Each structure stands twice: as C-alpha cells, then as structure tokens.
Coordinates of C-alpha atoms and ligand atoms in Angstrom, one line a residue:
M3 CA 94.6 -241.6 25.8
N4 CA 96.5 -237.9 24.7
F5 CA 98.2 -235.6 26.8
A6 CA 98.9 -233.0 24.2
L7 CA 96.8 -229.1 23.9
T8 CA 95.4 -228.9 20.9
P9 CA 97.2 -226.2 18.5
E10 CA 94.8 -223.6 19.7
Q11 CA 95.0 -224.4 23.3
A12 CA 99.2 -224.4 22.7
Q13 CA 98.5 -221.2 20.9
L14 CA 96.8 -219.5 23.6
R15 CA 99.0 -220.4 26.2
Q16 CA 102.3 -219.2 24.0
A17 CA 100.6 -215.9 23.4
A18 CA 99.4 -215.5 26.5
R19 CA 103.4 -216.4 28.1
E20 CA 104.7 -213.9 25.7
F21 CA 102.3 -210.8 26.3
M22 CA 102.7 -211.1 30.2
R23 CA 106.5 -210.9 29.2
R24 CA 105.9 -208.2 27.3
E25 CA 103.2 -206.3 28.7
C26 CA 103.6 -207.4 32.6
P27 CA 106.8 -206.4 34.0
P28 CA 107.7 -206.6 37.4
E29 CA 107.4 -202.5 37.3
V30 CA 103.4 -202.7 36.3
V31 CA 103.2 -205.5 39.0
H32 CA 104.5 -203.2 41.7
T33 CA 102.7 -200.1 40.4
A34 CA 99.3 -202.1 40.4
L35 CA 100.1 -203.7 44.0
A36 CA 101.0 -200.0 45.6
E37 CA 97.8 -198.5 44.2
G38 CA 95.9 -201.6 45.3
R39 CA 94.3 -201.9 41.9
H40 CA 95.0 -203.5 38.5
S41 CA 96.3 -201.8 35.6
E42 CA 93.4 -200.6 33.2
A43 CA 95.6 -200.4 30.2
L44 CA 96.4 -204.3 30.6
W45 CA 92.7 -205.1 31.0
R46 CA 92.0 -203.2 28.0
R47 CA 94.8 -205.1 26.3
M48 CA 93.0 -208.4 27.8
A49 CA 89.9 -207.5 26.3
E50 CA 90.8 -206.6 23.1
L51 CA 92.9 -210.0 22.7
G52 CA 89.3 -211.7 23.4
W53 CA 90.9 -212.9 26.8
L54 CA 88.1 -211.3 29.1
G55 CA 85.5 -213.0 26.9
V56 CA 87.1 -216.5 26.6
A57 CA 84.5 -218.4 28.0
I58 CA 81.5 -216.2 27.2
D59 CA 79.1 -217.8 24.2
E60 CA 79.7 -216.4 20.6
R61 CA 76.2 -214.7 20.7
Y62 CA 77.3 -212.1 23.2
G63 CA 80.7 -211.1 21.6
G64 CA 82.7 -214.2 23.5
S65 CA 84.9 -216.4 21.7
G66 CA 82.7 -219.2 22.9
G67 CA 85.8 -221.5 24.8
D68 CA 85.7 -223.8 27.3
I69 CA 86.7 -224.1 31.2
L70 CA 90.6 -225.7 29.7
D71 CA 91.1 -222.7 27.6
M72 CA 90.2 -220.6 30.7
A73 CA 92.7 -222.5 33.0
I74 CA 95.4 -222.4 30.5
L75 CA 94.7 -218.5 30.4
M76 CA 94.6 -218.5 34.2
E77 CA 98.1 -220.5 34.9
E78 CA 99.8 -217.7 32.4
L79 CA 98.2 -214.6 33.6
V80 CA 98.6 -215.5 37.5
R81 CA 102.6 -214.1 37.2
G82 CA 101.0 -210.6 37.2
E83 CA 98.2 -211.0 39.7
P84 CA 97.6 -207.8 40.7
A85 CA 97.9 -205.9 37.5
I86 CA 95.1 -208.7 35.9
G87 CA 93.0 -207.7 39.1
P88 CA 89.4 -209.0 39.1
Y89 CA 90.0 -211.8 36.0
F90 CA 88.7 -214.8 38.7
N91 CA 86.0 -212.4 39.7
T92 CA 84.6 -211.1 37.0
V93 CA 85.3 -213.5 33.8
C94 CA 85.9 -216.9 36.0
F95 CA 82.8 -216.2 38.0
G96 CA 80.7 -213.5 37.4
G97 CA 80.7 -214.0 33.6
K98 CA 80.1 -217.6 34.2
S99 CA 77.3 -216.8 36.7
I100 CA 75.4 -214.7 34.5
G101 CA 75.9 -217.2 31.6
F102 CA 74.2 -219.9 33.7
F103 CA 71.9 -218.3 35.3
G104 CA 70.9 -215.0 33.9
S105 CA 68.0 -214.0 32.2
E106 CA 67.9 -213.4 28.5
A107 CA 68.3 -209.4 29.2
Q108 CA 70.6 -209.9 31.9
K109 CA 73.3 -211.7 29.5
E110 CA 72.6 -208.9 26.9
F111 CA 73.4 -206.5 29.1
F112 CA 76.5 -207.9 30.9
L113 CA 78.0 -210.7 28.7
P114 CA 78.9 -208.2 26.1
R115 CA 80.7 -205.4 28.7
I116 CA 82.4 -208.3 30.1
T117 CA 84.2 -209.2 27.0
R118 CA 85.0 -205.5 26.1
G119 CA 86.3 -204.8 29.6
E120 CA 83.8 -202.3 30.3
C121 CA 82.5 -204.5 33.3
V122 CA 84.1 -205.3 36.8
F123 CA 82.7 -207.6 39.3
A124 CA 83.2 -208.3 43.0
L125 CA 82.1 -211.1 44.8
S126 CA 80.4 -210.8 48.0
I127 CA 80.1 -214.2 49.3
T128 CA 82.4 -214.4 52.6
E129 CA 80.6 -213.1 55.8
P130 CA 82.7 -211.9 59.1
G131 CA 81.0 -215.1 60.8
G132 CA 83.2 -217.6 58.7
G133 CA 83.3 -218.7 54.7
T134 CA 83.8 -222.1 55.0
D135 CA 80.3 -222.5 57.3
V136 CA 78.9 -219.8 55.0
L137 CA 75.1 -220.9 55.2
G138 CA 75.6 -221.3 59.4
A139 CA 77.3 -217.5 59.2
M140 CA 75.1 -215.8 56.9
Q141 CA 73.5 -212.8 58.9
T142 CA 72.9 -210.5 55.1
R143 CA 69.3 -210.6 54.1
A144 CA 67.1 -209.2 51.4
E145 CA 63.5 -208.6 52.2
R146 CA 61.1 -207.8 49.9
N147 CA 59.9 -204.1 49.0
G148 CA 57.3 -203.3 46.8
D149 CA 58.3 -204.8 43.2
G150 CA 62.2 -204.7 44.2
W151 CA 64.3 -205.3 47.4
V152 CA 66.1 -203.9 50.8
L153 CA 69.6 -205.6 51.1
D154 CA 70.9 -205.5 55.0
G155 CA 74.1 -207.0 55.8
A156 CA 78.0 -207.3 56.0
K157 CA 80.7 -209.2 54.0
M158 CA 84.2 -209.8 54.4
F159 CA 86.9 -210.0 51.9
T160 CA 85.1 -208.6 49.0
S161 CA 88.4 -208.4 46.4
A162 CA 88.1 -205.4 44.0
A163 CA 84.8 -204.3 45.4
Q164 CA 86.4 -200.4 45.9
R165 CA 86.9 -200.7 41.8
A166 CA 84.0 -203.1 40.7
D167 CA 81.1 -202.2 38.7
Y168 CA 78.8 -204.8 40.3
L169 CA 79.1 -206.7 43.1
L170 CA 77.5 -210.5 43.0
V171 CA 76.0 -210.7 46.7
V172 CA 74.6 -213.9 48.6
A173 CA 71.5 -213.2 50.9
R174 CA 69.2 -215.0 52.9
T175 CA 65.6 -214.3 51.1
N176 CA 63.9 -216.9 53.5
R177 CA 64.3 -217.7 57.2
R178 CA 61.1 -220.3 57.4
V179 CA 63.0 -223.4 55.4
E180 CA 63.7 -226.9 56.0
K181 CA 67.4 -226.6 55.3
P182 CA 69.7 -224.0 55.4
A183 CA 70.7 -224.2 51.4
Q184 CA 66.7 -223.1 51.1
G185 CA 66.0 -219.2 50.9
I186 CA 69.4 -218.3 50.1
T187 CA 69.3 -215.7 46.5
L188 CA 72.3 -214.0 44.5
F189 CA 71.7 -210.2 44.0
V190 CA 73.7 -208.4 40.8
V191 CA 74.3 -205.1 43.1
P192 CA 75.2 -201.8 41.6
R193 CA 78.5 -200.7 43.6
A194 CA 77.2 -196.8 43.2
A195 CA 73.9 -198.1 45.0
P196 CA 73.1 -195.7 48.2
G197 CA 73.4 -197.6 51.0
I198 CA 77.1 -199.4 50.7
T199 CA 80.3 -198.5 52.0
V200 CA 83.5 -200.8 51.2
R201 CA 86.3 -200.4 54.1
K202 CA 90.1 -201.7 52.4
I203 CA 91.2 -204.7 54.8
D204 CA 95.1 -204.8 55.1
T205 CA 96.7 -208.3 53.8
L206 CA 100.1 -209.6 53.1
V207 CA 98.4 -211.2 50.0
P208 CA 99.9 -209.5 46.8
I209 CA 96.7 -209.2 45.1
E210 CA 93.9 -206.2 44.2
D211 CA 92.8 -204.7 47.7
T212 CA 90.2 -206.5 49.4
N213 CA 87.4 -205.2 51.5
A214 CA 85.1 -205.4 53.9
V215 CA 81.1 -204.4 52.7
F216 CA 78.6 -202.9 54.4
Y217 CA 74.8 -203.1 53.1
D218 CA 72.2 -200.9 54.4
G219 CA 69.4 -200.4 53.6
V220 CA 70.5 -200.8 49.8
R221 CA 67.2 -200.6 47.6
L222 CA 67.1 -203.1 44.3
P223 CA 64.8 -203.5 41.7
A224 CA 63.1 -207.3 40.8
D225 CA 65.6 -207.4 38.1
A226 CA 68.6 -207.5 40.4
V227 CA 67.7 -211.1 41.1
L228 CA 70.4 -213.8 39.0
G229 CA 68.5 -216.8 38.6
E230 CA 65.7 -218.0 40.7
E231 CA 64.6 -216.6 44.3
G232 CA 65.4 -219.2 47.0
R233 CA 67.7 -221.0 44.9
G234 CA 70.8 -219.4 44.8
F235 CA 72.7 -221.6 47.2
Y236 CA 72.2 -224.4 44.5
Q237 CA 73.1 -222.2 42.0
L238 CA 76.1 -221.6 43.6
L239 CA 77.3 -225.2 44.3
A240 CA 76.9 -225.4 40.0
T241 CA 79.6 -222.8 40.0
L242 CA 81.8 -224.8 42.4
N243 CA 83.7 -227.4 40.2
N244 CA 84.4 -224.4 37.8
E245 CA 85.8 -221.7 40.5
R246 CA 88.1 -225.1 42.3
I247 CA 89.5 -225.9 39.1
L248 CA 90.4 -222.0 37.8
G249 CA 91.7 -221.7 41.5
G250 CA 94.3 -224.6 41.2
A251 CA 95.2 -223.2 37.7
A252 CA 96.0 -219.8 39.7
A253 CA 97.9 -221.6 41.7
L254 CA 99.7 -223.9 39.5
G255 CA 100.4 -220.1 37.7
C256 CA 102.1 -219.1 41.1
G257 CA 104.3 -222.1 42.0
V258 CA 105.8 -222.1 38.0
A259 CA 106.2 -218.6 37.9
A260 CA 108.5 -219.1 41.3
Y261 CA 110.1 -222.7 39.7
E262 CA 111.6 -220.5 36.8
A263 CA 112.5 -217.9 39.0
A264 CA 114.9 -220.5 41.1
L265 CA 116.1 -222.3 38.2
A266 CA 117.0 -219.2 36.2
Y267 CA 118.6 -218.0 39.8
A268 CA 120.4 -221.6 40.0
R269 CA 122.0 -221.1 36.7
Q270 CA 123.8 -218.2 37.5
R271 CA 124.4 -218.0 41.0
T272 CA 128.0 -219.1 42.3
A273 CA 129.5 -220.9 45.0
F274 CA 132.4 -222.9 45.6
G275 CA 133.7 -222.0 42.0
K276 CA 130.3 -223.3 40.6
I277 CA 126.6 -222.4 39.5
I278 CA 124.4 -223.4 42.7
G279 CA 122.3 -225.7 39.9
Q280 CA 125.6 -227.9 39.4
L281 CA 125.3 -228.9 43.1
Q282 CA 122.9 -231.7 44.1
A283 CA 120.8 -230.4 47.0
I284 CA 119.5 -227.7 44.7
Q285 CA 119.1 -230.0 41.8
H286 CA 117.0 -232.4 43.9
Y287 CA 114.8 -229.4 44.9
L288 CA 114.3 -228.2 41.5
A289 CA 113.4 -231.4 40.1
D290 CA 110.8 -231.9 43.2
M291 CA 109.3 -229.1 42.2
A292 CA 109.5 -229.7 38.4
T293 CA 107.2 -232.8 39.3
E294 CA 105.0 -231.7 41.5
L295 CA 103.7 -229.1 39.3
D296 CA 103.8 -231.4 36.4
A297 CA 101.1 -233.4 38.6
A298 CA 99.3 -230.6 39.3
R299 CA 98.7 -229.4 36.1
L300 CA 97.5 -233.0 35.1
M301 CA 95.2 -233.1 37.8
V302 CA 93.9 -229.6 36.9
H303 CA 93.7 -230.2 33.3
R304 CA 91.8 -233.5 33.8
A305 CA 89.3 -231.9 35.9
A306 CA 89.0 -229.1 33.2
W307 CA 88.6 -231.8 30.7
L308 CA 85.3 -233.5 32.8
Q309 CA 84.1 -230.6 33.1
S310 CA 84.2 -229.0 29.4
Q311 CA 82.5 -232.8 28.6
G312 CA 79.9 -232.4 31.1
R313 CA 81.0 -234.9 33.3
E314 CA 80.8 -235.5 37.1
C315 CA 84.1 -233.8 38.5
G316 CA 83.2 -232.7 41.8
A317 CA 86.1 -234.4 43.4
E318 CA 88.8 -234.7 40.7
A319 CA 87.9 -230.1 40.6
T320 CA 88.2 -230.6 44.6
M321 CA 91.4 -232.4 44.3
A322 CA 93.2 -230.2 41.7
K323 CA 92.6 -227.1 43.8
M324 CA 93.9 -228.5 46.8
Y325 CA 96.8 -230.3 45.2
A326 CA 97.8 -227.4 43.1
A327 CA 97.8 -224.8 46.0
D328 CA 100.2 -227.3 48.2
V329 CA 102.4 -228.0 45.7
A330 CA 102.4 -224.1 44.8
V331 CA 103.4 -223.0 48.3
R332 CA 106.2 -226.0 48.2
A333 CA 107.6 -224.6 44.8
C334 CA 107.3 -221.3 46.3
D335 CA 108.7 -222.2 49.6
R336 CA 112.0 -224.3 48.0
A337 CA 112.5 -221.4 45.3
I338 CA 113.3 -218.8 48.4
Q339 CA 115.4 -221.6 49.8
I340 CA 117.4 -221.8 45.9
H341 CA 117.8 -218.0 46.3
G342 CA 119.1 -217.5 50.0
G343 CA 118.8 -214.3 51.6
M344 CA 117.8 -212.7 48.3
G345 CA 114.4 -215.0 48.6
L346 CA 113.4 -212.9 51.6
T347 CA 113.9 -209.5 49.8
S348 CA 111.6 -207.3 47.5
E349 CA 114.7 -207.3 44.9
V350 CA 113.2 -210.7 43.6
E351 CA 109.6 -212.2 43.0
V352 CA 109.6 -215.5 44.7
A353 CA 108.5 -214.2 48.4
R354 CA 105.4 -212.6 46.1
Y355 CA 104.7 -215.4 44.4
W356 CA 105.0 -217.5 47.7
R357 CA 102.5 -215.2 49.4
L358 CA 100.0 -215.3 46.4
A359 CA 100.4 -218.9 46.5
R360 CA 99.3 -219.4 50.3
L361 CA 95.8 -217.5 49.1
W362 CA 95.1 -220.2 47.2
Q363 CA 95.6 -222.7 50.2
I364 CA 92.4 -220.9 52.0
G365 CA 90.2 -219.3 48.9
P366 CA 88.1 -219.7 47.2
I367 CA 87.6 -222.8 49.9
T368 CA 90.2 -224.0 52.4
N369 CA 92.5 -226.8 51.8
E370 CA 90.7 -228.5 55.1
Q371 CA 87.0 -228.1 53.7
C372 CA 88.7 -229.7 50.3
R373 CA 89.7 -232.8 52.0
N374 CA 86.5 -233.3 54.0
I375 CA 84.5 -233.0 50.6
I376 CA 87.3 -235.5 48.5
A377 CA 86.6 -238.1 52.0
Q378 CA 82.8 -237.9 51.1
L379 CA 83.2 -237.8 47.3
R380 CA 86.0 -240.4 46.9
C381 CA 86.3 -242.4 49.9
E382 CA 82.6 -242.0 50.5
L383 CA 83.1 -241.4 54.1
P384 CA 80.0 -239.9 56.2
R385 CA 80.2 -235.9 56.4
S386 CA 82.7 -235.1 58.9
Y387 CA 81.1 -231.5 59.9
Ligands
LIG430 C1 93.0 -212.0 50.3 C2 92.0 -212.7 50.1 C3 90.8 -212.3 49.1 C4 89.3 -213.0 49.4 N1 88.7 -212.7 48.1 C5 87.1 -213.2 48.7 C6 86.7 -212.5 47.7 O1 86.8 -211.6 46.8 N2 85.3 -212.8 47.9 C7 84.6 -213.7 48.9 O2 83.4 -214.1 49.4 N3 85.8 -214.4 49.8 C8 87.1 -214.1 49.9 N4 88.1 -214.4 50.3 C9 87.6 -214.9 51.3 C10 87.7 -217.0 51.7 O3 87.0 -217.4 50.6 C11 87.7 -217.5 52.8 O4 88.7 -216.3 54.0 C12 87.8 -218.8 53.1 O5 86.4 -219.4 52.3 C13 87.6 -219.3 54.5 O6 86.8 -218.6 55.2 P1 87.2 -217.5 57.0 O7 88.4 -217.3 56.3 O8 85.7 -217.3 57.6 O9 87.9 -219.2 57.8 P2 86.8 -220.1 58.4 O10 85.6 -220.5 57.8 O11 86.3 -219.4 59.9 O12 87.9 -221.2 58.9 C14 88.8 -221.1 60.0 C15 90.0 -222.0 60.1 O13 89.2 -223.5 60.4 C16 89.1 -224.2 59.2 N5 87.4 -225.0 59.1 C17 86.5 -224.4 59.3 N6 85.4 -225.3 59.4 C18 86.1 -227.0 59.3 C19 86.0 -227.8 58.8 N7 84.4 -228.4 58.7 N8 86.4 -228.9 58.7 C20 88.1 -228.9 58.9 N9 88.6 -227.1 58.5 C21 87.5 -226.6 59.2 C22 89.0 -223.9 58.3 O14 89.8 -224.5 57.1 C23 90.1 -222.5 58.3 O15 91.4 -223.6 58.2 C24 89.0 -213.9 50.0 C25 90.4 -214.3 51.4 C26 91.3 -213.5 51.6 C27 92.5 -213.7 52.5

C-alpha cells in the first residue's frame, strides 16, 4: 500500500498552491465576487499552464491526466473559487462529458477550445420543480423539427450561464417510455442561440453568478445532441462518480483553506498574555480539523484512484463527496469560532469559505441523497425513495 503522491502529482499540487497564493490574492477574489464573474486573466493563465486540459486526451491538446490529477488541482484552486469561476462546469463536467460521449467532430471542435481557455460551459440540469428528483421534476423538452430540434423549458441554478459559450442542457425527448430515465437527451446549446433568457439568482454562495435560464422555442441543429438520443440520463450516470469525487475535492479545498487561516490566526492572536494557539480548547479545535481533513482527503483520493483504475467506486465517490462536504463545513465553522468576532467580518476569509463549503452539502447532489445512495450501495438496503 502506498499513500504517497507521485513526484508529478506532488509537483502539480505545489505549483497550483503557489500559483493561487501569487496570482489570486483576496483582492482578485473580491473583484470577481463583486462582478459576479471569474477573472479572465486567471483563466488565461490556467490555460497556459495546461490546467484547463488536465484530463483531456493528448490527441485534443490536453495533458491526458486522470481524475486524481483533477482532484489535486481542484483542492488547491478552490481557494479562489469566484475567480476561477466555471472550472468545475467546463473542465470537470463539460470536457469530461464531451470526452466520454462526444462524436469525433464534437471532440475535435470543443476539446482543444476548452484546453486553450476559449470555451466556457454551464450545466443546465436542475429545474424549478427540483434537483434531487430531477427526472420527476423535468419539464424541459425538445421536439424534432425537420433535421433538428426545438427546445422549450426552464432551468434553475445554471451557474455561469451569463458568461458561458455553451450550455449543457438535459431535456426530455420522448414521453412514451417505460422508465422515467429513458427518453432523456443531452444537448450542447450555444448560449447566444435565439430564445434563451438568463436571469441572475441572488444567493449567499461566493461563486460566479448562478441563474434561472429560460428556453423558448430554441432551434438546434441535429449535431447539438451529445451522445445518444434518449440515453442522456444513463450518460449522466456515467459521469456522476467524477462529479462527486471533484465535488469532494472542492469541499476539501474550502476546509483546508479555513484550517490554515485559523492556524495562522491562532499563532498570532493573544489572550491572557499568550497566543490563543497555546490554549487547549483552541488546540483541540485545530487537531480535530486537521484529523477530519486528512480523512476526507484519503477518501477523495481513494475514490479517484479507483475511478482512474476503471474500478467500481459508486459508494466510495458518494461517501467522499458527502464526508468532505460535512468536514469542510465543520472546519469552516470552527475557523470562524477561532477568529472570534473577526470570523464574522469580511476582513477575513473564513466566513466566505463557510458559505462556499455549505454549497457542497447541497450540490451537485444533496448529502441526504448521498446517504440514500450509500445505504443502497454499501449497506445493501432497499431504496428508500
Ligand atoms: C449556488 C448553487 C449553484 C448551483 N449550480 C448548479 C449548476 O450549475 N447546474 C445545475 O444543474 N444545478 C446547480 N445547482 C443546483 C443543485 O444541484 C440543487 O440545488 C441540488 O441538486 C438540490 O436540488 P433542489 O435545490 O431542487 O432541492 P430539492 O431536490 O427540492 O430537495 C430539498 C430537500 O429535500 C431533500 N430530499 C429530496 N429528496 C430526498 C430523499 N429521497 N431523501 C432524503 N431527502 C430528500 C434534499 O436533500 C433537500 O434537503 C446549484 C445550486 C446552488 C445553490
């Protein structure tokens, strides 16, 4: 058994950490937050460093890394979340989905553009009727029209839609099916297509703007279909492990950032004539944070390793995302406590990390639904919903 990163992985981690410290100070993050969009300069730099193509096949200009490389990068990049904007949507989801299911023409068109930082994706899956029971709630539909399609419906929480070049939209294309999972199709929709309206949703989450998106008679060519018509939901299922592992890595990044901020504060803040880091209560908080974050990282890396070996990891990926999100929220909460009153001000970053960590308990899948899935896959109990 070997728990060490390879020299290349350790180098990637170090490079990403130094890059974020150097090029993404709090001012860059706060500007991105105020503007509701990521930093174009940072995005370009990440493209130059090859990080937008980290898991894209070398044939399409990427560096051909695996999910563990992505998880390592994700953990480090998340400190600058609003500034790195649609990294998760574009690199972890858009690039991966096109790599898995795209036609040769779609791969040749999209993957080099993603790698070069010329193409941003948004994910339009969740609907106003619900994200957990996504099939039960789905009203968005696409109907055949000549050679192409016409798309109608509404989506909630499509993050980065206001800036994206393309939207990955999930729509029902056939109602006469035996199971709700059948008859669903994935579409790659140009953001500028006539009939699309984007309306910002105000949230407390410090990320690039998230939006309601309305699709009114949007005409699409036949080659807007990603993968196989009617098999879209099964295709989504095939990307879920990636999504959960990287969600776990992102949550972990928030928790680690909060822990490091709290540790630095505990070393310099004084009370009763000594640094608060000398007080046992504060030491115990920090010891618990360090322990839980280590455990979460081991779970994320185990799931990523299994996935990279092509082995079954549904339970492990779901556990990793759920546990990392819970641990991150606890770590951020303790970091606020260690900062005392300052923890709830915008002078320090820990409350921002808490709001971000909180998202990962809800998206891309809620932690309640994770527990349902773990009960089924690991405990082999009957489906509860
Ligand atoms: C800031 C932000 C950004 C987002 N970005 C995107 C994006 O880019 N693209 C996108 O498509 N979506 C996005 N989402 C949506 C996110 O994925 C959904 O919010 C999430 O899947 C939950 O869906 P919901 O909000 O409709 O909650 P619901 O599904 O309505 O759930 C409400 C509550 O009921 C619980 N619940 C439901 N069913 C069960 C069950 N069977 N057992 C136990 N509990 C259950 C849930 O766990 C939750 O606590 C984003 C959300 C936020 C807040």
